[in-house]
Amino acid sequence: MSGVLTPVLTAHWDQPDSFTLAGYRREGGYRALEQALGMPQADIVTALKGSGLRGRGGAGFPTGVKWGFIPQGDGKPHYLVVNADESEPGTCKDIPLMLATPHMLIEGAIITSFAIKADKAFIYVRGEVLHVVRRVQHAVAEAYEAGYLGRDILGSGYDLDIVVHSGAGAYICGEETALLDSLEGYRGQPRLKPPFPAVEGLYSCPTVINNVESIASVPSIITDGAAWFAGMGTEKSTGFGIFSLSGHVTLPGQYEAPLGTTLRELLDLAGGVRAGHQLKFWTPGGSSTPILTDEHLDVPLDFESMAAAGSLLGTRALQIFDETTCVVRATLRWTEFYQHESCGKCTPCREGTFWMVRVLDRLEHGNGSEEDLEKLLDICDNILGRAFCALGDGAVSPVQSSIKYFRDEYLEHQKGGGCPFDPAAATLFGSSR
Ligand SMILES: Cc1cc2nc3c(=O)[nH]c(=O)nc-3n(C[C@H](O)[C@H](O)[C@H](O)COP(=O)(O)O)c2cc1C
Ligand code: SF4
């Protein structure tokens, strides 16, 4: 059964000192850095391209290709920015990774910075998770002391400084260009693209922005090779990733497995849906990815198969909901989140999320009509593809997909004059358990 799992990023999470420099080095930590510093920088980029690693922050853009966009010999400073803002509802992999093995992220960040010829890197961490900010800061200080950061790293002549920046806590600051504005001290709102950050990023200089898990995957690709990584997963979605199971599941947690694993396999490892209940719906990668149902249990969790099934792989945040959950209420909660987090820069998202909440609220409390469903879908059409950034597109996912699979449940609310579900039964500690 555990043959499904491929622990690499999570291999040492169970060791009490996994977060310390000594604990990380005992397991071979910083060997990849020594190796990388002896390689021509272009070969590191080639290795990443060969591995097929696709960004683990949601969009799945090939990491090596992104690094390859950084202009060479342009005379400008280059920057690496690690996106550690994790705040998509359901997404909970980067924070445990930084808590358990911050040095894996730091080692990956040093190798990446070396490869793209950056001498300054930033780790932008969500400020609310103060314990994680402190842990990463402490690990960075240990790395300086050991000579992995600062001047003339391991005698290679390469210099790098890492700054741990604590964000003020806004979902939009995870969007890469809003993150850059926030890092520069402005209000975090998305920038117009192009120019893309690789050309004009932080302080208008070439910048690579990558997710925590993407960067933490780099050391193992250097030591074990691109072919080893590409040999896992599927042809176009290579390697392993952390799948985060939460909600109505017996053993919630992080399960590291090759891309292309199915929810059925992961649920088997996680003891199934909570006892006495059945799967009703789930998100493959956070609330911005359209919900799926039990008919999708055997769809491989890779970028292509999820798209073919009408959803997205996103951040592999598998939120499991059983039959006690009201899909209208869940959709209302998610939409309230998007309304709250909409940065207000563009009209479709700012106004659309506001109106979707009002209509959903009416429907959930039995005061809606069938026409309201059409109104909701119409608002979705006016947001999707018309919003300035992907937050708007993400906001329509739960609404459109829940109406697609559970139209009758929406209408039952209207017929019965209110929600037919007992919200207490859906809570993890509910009496029905
Ligand atoms: C609203 C919004 C929030 C996002 N939040 C995050 C985040 O917290 N962490 C992250 O890595 N990517 C986030 N992204 C995706 C980033 O814009 C970007 O694609 C990613 O950091 C690139 O890294 P990767 O190529 O390694 O995945 C978000 C995107 C949007 C639209
Ligand atoms: S889509 Fe939403 S979050 Fe993105 S720019 Fe427009 S208002 Fe801001």
Tab-separated table of C-alpha atoms and ligand atoms in Angstrom:
chain	number	residue	atom	x	y	z
A	1	MET	CA	0.000	0.000	0.000
A	2	SER	CA	2.739	2.448	0.960
A	3	GLY	CA	4.337	1.657	-2.443
A	4	VAL	CA	2.244	4.577	-3.714
A	5	LEU	CA	4.326	6.980	-1.634
A	6	THR	CA	7.670	8.441	-2.753
A	7	PRO	CA	8.934	10.443	0.205
A	8	VAL	CA	11.712	12.792	-0.859
A	9	LEU	CA	10.631	16.239	0.323
A	10	THR	CA	8.917	14.690	3.339
A	11	ALA	CA	11.421	11.854	3.953
A	12	HIS	CA	12.728	13.177	7.278
A	13	TRP	CA	9.739	15.051	8.633
A	14	ASP	CA	9.339	12.525	11.438
A	15	GLN	CA	12.778	13.211	12.904
A	16	PRO	CA	12.735	15.535	15.897
A	17	ASP	CA	15.633	17.658	14.619
A	18	SER	CA	14.743	17.666	10.899
A	19	PHE	CA	14.577	21.467	10.928
A	20	THR	CA	18.105	21.999	12.224
A	21	LEU	CA	21.222	22.295	10.113
A	22	ALA	CA	22.750	19.257	11.861
A	23	GLY	CA	19.629	17.159	11.236
A	24	TYR	CA	19.473	18.185	7.576
A	25	ARG	CA	23.199	17.554	6.997
A	26	ARG	CA	22.999	14.125	8.613
A	27	GLU	CA	20.575	13.123	5.841
A	28	GLY	CA	22.857	14.379	3.075
A	29	GLY	CA	21.729	18.009	3.154
A	30	TYR	CA	23.856	20.593	1.288
A	31	ARG	CA	25.586	17.905	-0.808
A	32	ALA	CA	23.591	19.125	-3.809
A	33	LEU	CA	24.894	22.646	-3.239
A	34	GLU	CA	28.520	21.463	-3.245
A	35	GLN	CA	27.813	19.597	-6.478
A	36	ALA	CA	25.981	22.516	-8.108
A	37	LEU	CA	28.688	25.041	-7.302
A	38	GLY	CA	31.074	22.910	-9.345
A	39	MET	CA	28.765	22.879	-12.375
A	40	PRO	CA	28.499	25.443	-15.181
A	41	GLN	CA	25.359	27.465	-14.407
A	42	ALA	CA	23.808	26.653	-17.794
A	43	ASP	CA	24.052	22.928	-16.972
A	44	ILE	CA	21.916	23.422	-13.864
A	45	VAL	CA	19.233	25.112	-15.962
A	46	THR	CA	19.501	22.273	-18.504
A	47	ALA	CA	19.088	19.696	-15.715
A	48	LEU	CA	15.940	21.419	-14.495
A	49	LYS	CA	14.534	21.527	-18.004
A	50	GLY	CA	15.347	17.827	-18.439
A	51	SER	CA	13.636	16.909	-15.180
A	52	GLY	CA	10.349	18.282	-16.495
A	53	LEU	CA	9.602	19.830	-13.063
A	54	ARG	CA	6.515	22.029	-13.363
A	55	GLY	CA	5.841	24.799	-10.878
A	56	ARG	CA	4.189	23.496	-7.715
A	57	GLY	CA	2.445	26.812	-6.926
A	58	GLY	CA	-0.623	25.980	-8.999
A	59	ALA	CA	-0.105	27.025	-12.600
A	60	GLY	CA	2.371	24.248	-13.472
A	61	PHE	CA	4.737	26.293	-15.637
A	62	PRO	CA	7.995	24.373	-16.398
A	63	THR	CA	10.584	25.562	-13.868
A	64	GLY	CA	13.706	25.122	-16.023
A	65	VAL	CA	12.064	26.989	-18.915
A	66	LYS	CA	11.260	29.887	-16.563
A	67	TRP	CA	14.890	30.047	-15.390
A	68	GLY	CA	15.994	29.995	-19.030
A	69	PHE	CA	14.089	33.247	-19.675
A	70	ILE	CA	16.498	35.213	-17.457
A	71	PRO	CA	18.635	37.283	-19.836
A	72	GLN	CA	22.351	36.561	-19.704
A	73	GLY	CA	25.071	39.211	-19.736
A	74	ASP	CA	22.538	42.037	-19.349
A	75	GLY	CA	24.548	43.726	-16.603
A	76	LYS	CA	21.462	44.070	-14.388
A	77	PRO	CA	20.994	42.536	-10.947
A	78	HIS	CA	18.970	39.308	-11.036
A	79	TYR	CA	16.695	38.184	-8.209
A	80	LEU	CA	15.123	35.001	-6.937
A	81	VAL	CA	11.853	35.398	-5.054
A	82	VAL	CA	10.429	32.365	-3.278
A	83	ASN	CA	6.659	32.492	-3.048
A	84	ALA	CA	5.871	31.283	0.480
A	85	ASP	CA	2.592	33.155	0.819
A	86	GLU	CA	0.466	29.969	0.818
A	87	SER	CA	-3.157	30.958	1.462
A	88	GLU	CA	-5.432	29.228	-1.030
A	89	PRO	CA	-8.254	27.583	0.960
A	90	GLY	CA	-7.221	23.956	1.460
A	91	THR	CA	-3.589	24.439	0.504
A	92	CYS	CA	-1.299	23.447	3.360
A	93	LYS	CA	1.951	21.960	2.084
A	94	ASP	CA	4.494	24.813	1.972
A	95	ILE	CA	4.020	25.772	5.608
A	96	PRO	CA	4.691	22.232	6.944
A	97	LEU	CA	7.631	21.930	4.548
A	98	MET	CA	9.189	25.142	5.892
A	99	LEU	CA	8.551	24.044	9.458
A	100	ALA	CA	10.001	20.558	8.996
A	101	THR	CA	12.902	21.106	6.587
A	102	PRO	CA	13.584	24.820	6.015
A	103	HIS	CA	17.147	23.975	4.925
A	104	MET	CA	15.839	22.035	1.929
A	105	LEU	CA	14.192	25.262	0.752
A	106	ILE	CA	17.311	27.308	1.519
A	107	GLU	CA	19.596	24.847	-0.287
A	108	GLY	CA	17.250	24.930	-3.302
A	109	ALA	CA	17.180	28.734	-3.186
A	110	ILE	CA	21.005	28.963	-3.173
A	111	ILE	CA	21.317	26.556	-6.135
A	112	THR	CA	18.587	28.405	-8.052
A	113	SER	CA	20.153	31.813	-7.367
A	114	PHE	CA	23.541	30.504	-8.516
A	115	ALA	CA	21.962	29.089	-11.697
A	116	ILE	CA	20.243	32.355	-12.632
A	117	LYS	CA	23.209	34.490	-11.500
A	118	ALA	CA	21.357	36.256	-8.721
A	119	ASP	CA	23.206	37.580	-5.708
A	120	LYS	CA	20.099	38.400	-3.701
A	121	ALA	CA	17.113	36.171	-2.953
A	122	PHE	CA	13.916	36.812	-0.998
A	123	ILE	CA	11.619	34.378	0.755
A	124	TYR	CA	8.211	36.042	1.011
A	125	VAL	CA	6.441	34.267	3.871
A	126	ARG	CA	2.846	34.793	4.943
A	127	GLY	CA	3.172	36.998	8.024
A	128	GLU	CA	0.413	35.382	10.078
A	129	VAL	CA	2.456	32.202	10.430
A	130	LEU	CA	4.962	33.836	12.723
A	131	HIS	CA	6.373	30.515	13.948
A	132	VAL	CA	7.247	29.623	10.354
A	133	VAL	CA	8.810	33.044	9.698
A	134	ARG	CA	10.963	32.542	12.792
A	135	ARG	CA	11.932	29.016	11.793
A	136	VAL	CA	13.023	30.084	8.310
A	137	GLN	CA	14.897	33.090	9.741
A	138	HIS	CA	16.698	30.815	12.166
A	139	ALA	CA	17.631	28.378	9.396
A	140	VAL	CA	18.939	31.243	7.230
A	141	ALA	CA	21.101	32.398	10.161
A	142	GLU	CA	22.460	28.836	10.557
A	143	ALA	CA	23.240	28.709	6.826
A	144	TYR	CA	25.205	31.996	7.054
A	145	GLU	CA	27.171	30.661	9.981
A	146	ALA	CA	28.029	27.456	8.112
A	147	GLY	CA	29.296	29.382	5.069
A	148	TYR	CA	26.389	28.389	2.785
A	149	LEU	CA	25.330	32.030	2.490
A	150	GLY	CA	27.192	35.315	2.428
A	151	ARG	CA	30.551	35.931	0.735
A	152	ASP	CA	32.505	33.300	-1.210
A	153	ILE	CA	30.140	30.401	-0.533
A	154	LEU	CA	32.143	27.197	0.149
A	155	GLY	CA	35.182	28.854	-1.459
A	156	SER	CA	33.463	29.064	-4.848
A	157	GLY	CA	33.705	32.826	-5.211
A	158	TYR	CA	29.902	33.030	-5.362
A	159	ASP	CA	28.135	35.530	-3.050
A	160	LEU	CA	24.470	35.371	-2.028
A	161	ASP	CA	22.267	37.034	0.566
A	162	ILE	CA	18.803	35.761	1.471
A	163	VAL	CA	16.204	38.060	3.015
A	164	VAL	CA	13.198	36.534	4.773
A	165	HIS	CA	10.302	38.939	4.233
A	166	SER	CA	7.110	38.671	6.211
A	167	GLY	CA	3.980	39.612	4.225
A	168	ALA	CA	1.093	41.399	5.897
A	169	GLY	CA	-1.391	38.669	4.987
A	170	ALA	CA	-3.406	39.018	1.785
A	171	TYR	CA	-4.304	36.182	-0.580
A	172	ILE	CA	-3.617	38.415	-3.589
A	173	CYS	CA	0.015	38.838	-2.466
A	174	GLY	CA	0.541	35.203	-3.516
A	175	GLU	CA	-0.088	36.274	-7.127
A	176	GLU	CA	3.458	36.723	-8.344
A	177	THR	CA	3.306	40.326	-9.556
A	178	ALA	CA	1.237	41.540	-6.586
A	179	LEU	CA	3.865	39.853	-4.429
A	180	LEU	CA	6.573	41.902	-6.158
A	181	ASP	CA	4.674	45.149	-5.562
A	182	SER	CA	4.210	44.181	-1.926
A	183	LEU	CA	7.911	43.330	-1.596
A	184	GLU	CA	8.798	46.733	-3.037
A	185	GLY	CA	6.672	48.353	-0.337
A	186	TYR	CA	3.562	49.142	-2.379
A	187	ARG	CA	0.012	47.930	-1.890
A	188	GLY	CA	-0.092	44.365	-3.243
A	189	GLN	CA	-1.980	44.495	-6.533
A	190	PRO	CA	-1.218	42.556	-9.728
A	191	ARG	CA	0.845	44.153	-12.480
A	192	LEU	CA	0.016	44.036	-16.167
A	193	LYS	CA	1.848	41.200	-17.960
A	194	PRO	CA	3.871	41.313	-20.191
A	195	PRO	CA	6.510	42.262	-19.252
A	196	PHE	CA	6.839	39.049	-17.266
A	197	PRO	CA	8.946	39.025	-14.096
A	198	ALA	CA	11.794	37.163	-15.860
A	199	VAL	CA	12.308	40.327	-17.907
A	200	GLU	CA	11.068	43.050	-15.539
A	201	GLY	CA	10.425	41.770	-12.056
A	202	LEU	CA	11.597	43.032	-8.698
A	203	TYR	CA	12.848	46.631	-9.008
A	204	SER	CA	12.346	46.208	-12.796
A	205	CYS	CA	15.146	43.630	-12.932
A	206	PRO	CA	15.022	40.017	-14.202
A	207	THR	CA	13.418	37.901	-11.476
A	208	VAL	CA	12.537	34.247	-11.045
A	209	ILE	CA	9.530	33.635	-8.816
A	210	ASN	CA	8.961	30.070	-7.721
A	211	ASN	CA	6.868	28.261	-5.183
A	212	VAL	CA	8.408	26.778	-2.005
A	213	GLU	CA	7.846	23.174	-3.120
A	214	SER	CA	9.321	23.871	-6.593
A	215	ILE	CA	12.512	25.260	-5.054
A	216	ALA	CA	12.713	22.520	-2.409
A	217	SER	CA	12.611	19.938	-5.251
A	218	VAL	CA	15.811	21.334	-6.786
A	219	PRO	CA	18.455	19.710	-4.494
A	220	SER	CA	17.198	16.165	-5.158
A	221	ILE	CA	17.155	16.813	-8.918
A	222	ILE	CA	20.823	17.855	-8.714
A	223	THR	CA	21.974	14.855	-6.655
A	224	ASP	CA	19.780	12.158	-8.175
A	225	GLY	CA	19.539	13.520	-11.703
A	226	ALA	CA	16.963	14.813	-14.136
A	227	ALA	CA	16.255	11.320	-15.496
A	228	TRP	CA	15.492	9.976	-12.003
A	229	PHE	CA	12.950	12.766	-11.458
A	230	ALA	CA	11.460	12.480	-14.939
A	231	GLY	CA	11.114	8.727	-14.415
A	232	MET	CA	8.394	9.365	-11.841
A	233	GLY	CA	4.922	10.676	-12.511
A	234	THR	CA	3.527	10.821	-16.028
A	235	GLU	CA	5.091	11.858	-19.321
A	236	LYS	CA	4.072	15.517	-19.071
A	237	SER	CA	3.588	15.795	-15.315
A	238	THR	CA	6.844	14.391	-14.028
A	239	GLY	CA	8.137	13.753	-10.535
A	240	PHE	CA	6.536	13.691	-7.139
A	241	GLY	CA	4.501	16.193	-5.191
A	242	ILE	CA	2.886	16.675	-1.830
A	243	PHE	CA	-0.821	15.842	-1.814
A	244	SER	CA	-2.599	17.454	1.155
A	245	LEU	CA	-5.720	15.592	2.295
A	246	SER	CA	-8.072	17.501	4.544
A	247	GLY	CA	-11.706	17.553	5.625
A	248	HIS	CA	-13.843	14.434	5.998
A	249	VAL	CA	-10.994	11.940	5.802
A	250	THR	CA	-9.871	9.495	8.492
A	251	LEU	CA	-6.169	10.429	8.446
A	252	PRO	CA	-5.759	13.954	7.092
A	253	GLY	CA	-2.208	15.010	6.272
A	254	GLN	CA	0.528	15.272	3.681
A	255	TYR	CA	1.053	12.344	1.305
A	256	GLU	CA	4.011	12.625	-1.063
A	257	ALA	CA	3.452	10.603	-4.220
A	258	PRO	CA	4.171	10.714	-7.953
A	259	LEU	CA	1.930	12.974	-10.040
A	260	GLY	CA	-0.709	10.821	-11.698
A	261	THR	CA	-1.675	9.088	-8.443
A	262	THR	CA	-5.448	8.903	-7.996
A	263	LEU	CA	-7.637	10.102	-5.160
A	264	ARG	CA	-8.762	6.498	-4.645
A	265	GLU	CA	-5.157	5.448	-3.951
A	266	LEU	CA	-4.584	8.386	-1.618
A	267	LEU	CA	-7.837	7.789	0.245
A	268	ASP	CA	-6.792	4.146	0.769
A	269	LEU	CA	-3.631	5.397	2.467
A	270	ALA	CA	-5.575	7.941	4.476
A	271	GLY	CA	-8.038	5.405	5.876
A	272	GLY	CA	-10.855	6.508	3.562
A	273	VAL	CA	-13.646	8.994	4.075
A	274	ARG	CA	-14.543	9.340	7.779
A	275	ALA	CA	-16.252	6.248	9.141
A	276	GLY	CA	-19.866	5.697	8.164
A	277	HIS	CA	-19.893	8.363	5.435
A	278	GLN	CA	-19.489	8.601	1.671
A	279	LEU	CA	-17.591	10.956	-0.568
A	280	LYS	CA	-19.812	13.686	-1.985
A	281	PHE	CA	-17.422	16.164	-3.625
A	282	TRP	CA	-13.768	17.224	-3.464
A	283	THR	CA	-11.337	19.795	-4.764
A	284	PRO	CA	-8.203	18.539	-6.511
A	285	GLY	CA	-6.120	21.630	-5.809
A	286	GLY	CA	-7.726	24.143	-3.501
A	287	SER	CA	-10.936	26.111	-3.808
A	288	SER	CA	-9.890	27.748	-7.102
A	289	THR	CA	-10.036	24.395	-8.863
A	290	PRO	CA	-13.502	23.186	-9.944
A	291	ILE	CA	-14.973	20.574	-7.618
A	292	LEU	CA	-15.226	16.938	-8.674
A	293	THR	CA	-17.344	14.054	-7.389
A	294	ASP	CA	-17.044	10.316	-6.690
A	295	GLU	CA	-17.164	9.627	-10.426
A	296	HIS	CA	-13.640	11.125	-10.610
A	297	LEU	CA	-11.992	8.923	-7.974
A	298	ASP	CA	-9.836	7.166	-10.571
A	299	VAL	CA	-8.796	10.191	-12.621
A	300	PRO	CA	-4.984	10.542	-12.398
A	301	LEU	CA	-3.944	13.596	-10.419
A	302	ASP	CA	-1.763	15.167	-13.078
A	303	PHE	CA	-2.064	18.442	-15.002
A	304	GLU	CA	-3.448	16.917	-18.218
A	305	SER	CA	-5.943	14.435	-16.737
A	306	MET	CA	-7.374	17.020	-14.345
A	307	ALA	CA	-7.885	19.484	-17.213
A	308	ALA	CA	-9.557	16.764	-19.297
A	309	ALA	CA	-11.909	16.065	-16.362
A	310	GLY	CA	-12.908	19.748	-16.299
A	311	SER	CA	-10.815	20.806	-13.331
A	312	LEU	CA	-7.213	21.733	-12.496
A	313	LEU	CA	-4.430	20.078	-10.529
A	314	GLY	CA	-3.653	23.373	-8.755
A	315	THR	CA	-1.771	22.869	-5.507
A	316	ARG	CA	-2.927	19.266	-4.874
A	317	ALA	CA	-5.013	20.433	-1.922
A	318	LEU	CA	-7.545	17.606	-1.755
A	319	GLN	CA	-10.404	18.808	0.397
A	320	ILE	CA	-12.790	15.935	1.025
A	321	PHE	CA	-16.487	16.561	1.701
A	322	ASP	CA	-18.935	13.817	2.660
A	323	GLU	CA	-22.729	13.663	2.248
A	324	THR	CA	-23.352	15.763	5.368
A	325	THR	CA	-21.993	18.868	3.599
A	326	CYS	CA	-24.257	21.387	1.916
A	327	VAL	CA	-22.559	22.256	-1.360
A	328	VAL	CA	-24.385	25.614	-1.504
A	329	ARG	CA	-23.082	26.581	1.918
A	330	ALA	CA	-19.531	25.472	1.043
A	331	THR	CA	-19.671	27.480	-2.181
A	332	LEU	CA	-21.009	30.515	-0.303
A	333	ARG	CA	-18.122	30.304	2.200
A	334	TRP	CA	-15.514	30.081	-0.565
A	335	THR	CA	-17.106	32.961	-2.465
A	336	GLU	CA	-17.120	35.096	0.689
A	337	PHE	CA	-13.378	34.438	0.856
A	338	TYR	CA	-12.863	35.617	-2.744
A	339	GLN	CA	-15.013	38.702	-2.171
A	340	HIS	CA	-12.966	39.555	0.904
A	341	GLU	CA	-9.627	38.932	-0.825
A	342	SER	CA	-10.485	40.603	-4.164
A	343	CYS	CA	-7.977	43.460	-4.383
A	344	GLY	CA	-10.535	45.703	-6.088
A	345	LYS	CA	-8.342	46.659	-9.044
A	346	CYS	CA	-10.710	45.391	-11.748
A	347	THR	CA	-14.491	45.644	-12.019
A	348	PRO	CA	-15.473	42.063	-12.988
A	349	CYS	CA	-13.864	40.543	-9.888
A	350	ARG	CA	-14.571	43.377	-7.426
A	351	GLU	CA	-18.272	43.684	-8.329
A	352	GLY	CA	-18.808	40.093	-9.458
A	353	THR	CA	-17.641	38.465	-6.230
A	354	PHE	CA	-19.785	40.949	-4.257
A	355	TRP	CA	-22.926	39.999	-6.203
A	356	MET	CA	-22.196	36.277	-6.200
A	357	VAL	CA	-22.112	36.317	-2.400
A	358	ARG	CA	-25.481	38.077	-2.259
A	359	VAL	CA	-27.153	35.641	-4.658
A	360	LEU	CA	-25.600	32.572	-3.006
A	361	ASP	CA	-26.655	33.793	0.411
A	362	ARG	CA	-30.230	34.135	-0.849
A	363	LEU	CA	-30.134	30.629	-2.311
A	364	GLU	CA	-28.636	29.046	0.791
A	365	HIS	CA	-31.386	30.529	2.981
A	366	GLY	CA	-34.187	29.349	0.706
A	367	ASN	CA	-35.038	32.771	-0.689
A	368	GLY	CA	-33.621	32.194	-4.157
A	369	SER	CA	-35.148	31.077	-7.412
A	370	GLU	CA	-34.152	29.041	-10.444
A	371	GLU	CA	-33.471	32.355	-12.191
A	372	ASP	CA	-30.801	33.047	-9.591
A	373	LEU	CA	-28.824	30.074	-10.852
A	374	GLU	CA	-28.799	31.598	-14.331
A	375	LYS	CA	-27.838	34.949	-12.809
A	376	LEU	CA	-24.909	33.308	-11.016
A	377	LEU	CA	-23.734	31.612	-14.211
A	378	ASP	CA	-24.060	34.921	-16.052
A	379	ILE	CA	-21.903	36.684	-13.454
A	380	CYS	CA	-19.360	33.851	-13.787
A	381	ASP	CA	-19.264	34.397	-17.578
A	382	ASN	CA	-18.567	38.058	-16.961
A	383	ILE	CA	-15.650	37.324	-14.624
A	384	LEU	CA	-13.995	34.332	-16.291
A	385	GLY	CA	-11.391	35.500	-18.807
A	386	ARG	CA	-12.300	39.141	-18.182
A	387	ALA	CA	-10.669	39.688	-14.811
A	388	PHE	CA	-7.221	41.251	-14.518
A	389	CYS	CA	-5.656	38.278	-12.731
A	390	ALA	CA	-6.329	34.641	-11.948
A	391	LEU	CA	-8.020	35.384	-8.612
A	392	GLY	CA	-11.171	36.302	-10.535
A	393	ASP	CA	-11.029	33.125	-12.619
A	394	GLY	CA	-10.516	31.075	-9.467
A	395	ALA	CA	-13.547	32.646	-7.809
A	396	VAL	CA	-15.924	31.266	-10.428
A	397	SER	CA	-14.636	27.676	-10.130
A	398	PRO	CA	-16.675	26.571	-7.097
A	399	VAL	CA	-19.803	28.357	-8.328
A	400	GLN	CA	-19.823	26.953	-11.861
A	401	SER	CA	-18.795	23.438	-10.854
A	402	SER	CA	-21.224	23.146	-7.945
A	403	ILE	CA	-24.132	24.185	-10.174
A	404	LYS	CA	-22.932	21.706	-12.807
A	405	TYR	CA	-22.972	18.729	-10.415
A	406	PHE	CA	-25.529	19.786	-7.779
A	407	ARG	CA	-28.173	21.926	-9.514
A	408	ASP	CA	-30.945	19.920	-7.818
A	409	GLU	CA	-29.491	20.593	-4.384
A	410	TYR	CA	-29.621	24.336	-5.060
A	411	LEU	CA	-33.291	23.989	-6.029
A	412	GLU	CA	-34.129	21.879	-2.955
A	413	HIS	CA	-33.223	24.884	-0.817
A	414	GLN	CA	-35.848	26.908	-2.613
A	415	LYS	CA	-38.546	24.208	-2.412
A	416	GLY	CA	-37.951	23.536	1.277
A	417	GLY	CA	-37.653	27.221	2.203
A	418	GLY	CA	-34.142	26.790	3.598
A	419	CYS	CA	-31.057	24.634	3.837
A	420	PRO	CA	-31.932	20.929	4.205
A	421	PHE	CA	-28.599	20.164	5.916
A	422	ASP	CA	-27.614	20.275	9.569
A	423	PRO	CA	-24.365	22.289	9.617
A	424	ALA	CA	-23.298	20.639	12.879
A	425	ALA	CA	-23.288	17.208	11.215
A	426	ALA	CA	-20.718	18.400	8.691
A	427	THR	CA	-18.244	19.607	11.289
A	428	LEU	CA	-15.340	17.278	11.985
A	429	PHE	CA	-16.418	16.992	15.592
A	430	GLY	CA	-20.113	16.790	14.719
A	431	SER	CA	-22.420	14.488	16.674
A	432	SER	CA	-22.972	12.295	13.610
A	433	ARG	CA	-19.380	11.159	13.710
B	1	LIG	C1	-4.631	34.919	-6.216
B	1	LIG	C2	-3.410	34.083	-6.398
B	1	LIG	C3	-2.731	33.607	-5.275
B	1	LIG	C4	-1.582	32.842	-5.430
B	1	LIG	N1	-0.959	32.391	-4.315
B	1	LIG	C5	0.194	31.669	-4.454
B	1	LIG	C6	0.904	31.232	-3.297
B	1	LIG	O1	0.513	31.490	-2.159
B	1	LIG	N2	2.035	30.519	-3.483
B	1	LIG	C7	2.520	30.236	-4.751
B	1	LIG	O2	3.571	29.623	-4.891
B	1	LIG	N3	1.860	30.626	-5.856
B	1	LIG	C8	0.728	31.350	-5.734
B	1	LIG	N4	0.079	31.797	-6.862
B	1	LIG	C9	0.699	31.488	-8.172
B	1	LIG	C10	1.794	32.509	-8.481
B	1	LIG	O3	1.224	33.617	-9.155
B	1	LIG	C11	2.882	31.904	-9.377
B	1	LIG	O4	2.295	31.245	-10.455
B	1	LIG	C12	3.793	30.916	-8.646
B	1	LIG	O5	4.321	31.466	-7.457
B	1	LIG	C13	4.938	30.538	-9.553
B	1	LIG	O6	5.744	29.559	-8.946
B	1	LIG	P1	5.858	28.086	-9.565
B	1	LIG	O7	6.142	28.251	-11.039
B	1	LIG	O8	7.000	27.484	-8.828
B	1	LIG	O9	4.575	27.403	-9.314
B	1	LIG	C14	-1.087	32.547	-6.735
B	1	LIG	C15	-1.777	33.011	-7.861
B	1	LIG	C16	-2.928	33.768	-7.688
B	1	LIG	C17	-3.634	34.260	-8.898
B	2	SF4	S1	-9.127	39.755	-10.606
B	2	SF4	FE1	-9.641	40.474	-8.521
B	2	SF4	S2	-7.746	40.240	-7.398
B	2	SF4	FE2	-7.204	40.196	-9.593
B	2	SF4	S3	-6.793	42.325	-10.130
B	2	SF4	FE3	-8.956	42.033	-10.508
B	2	SF4	S4	-9.915	42.724	-8.566
B	2	SF4	FE4	-7.771	42.357	-8.133
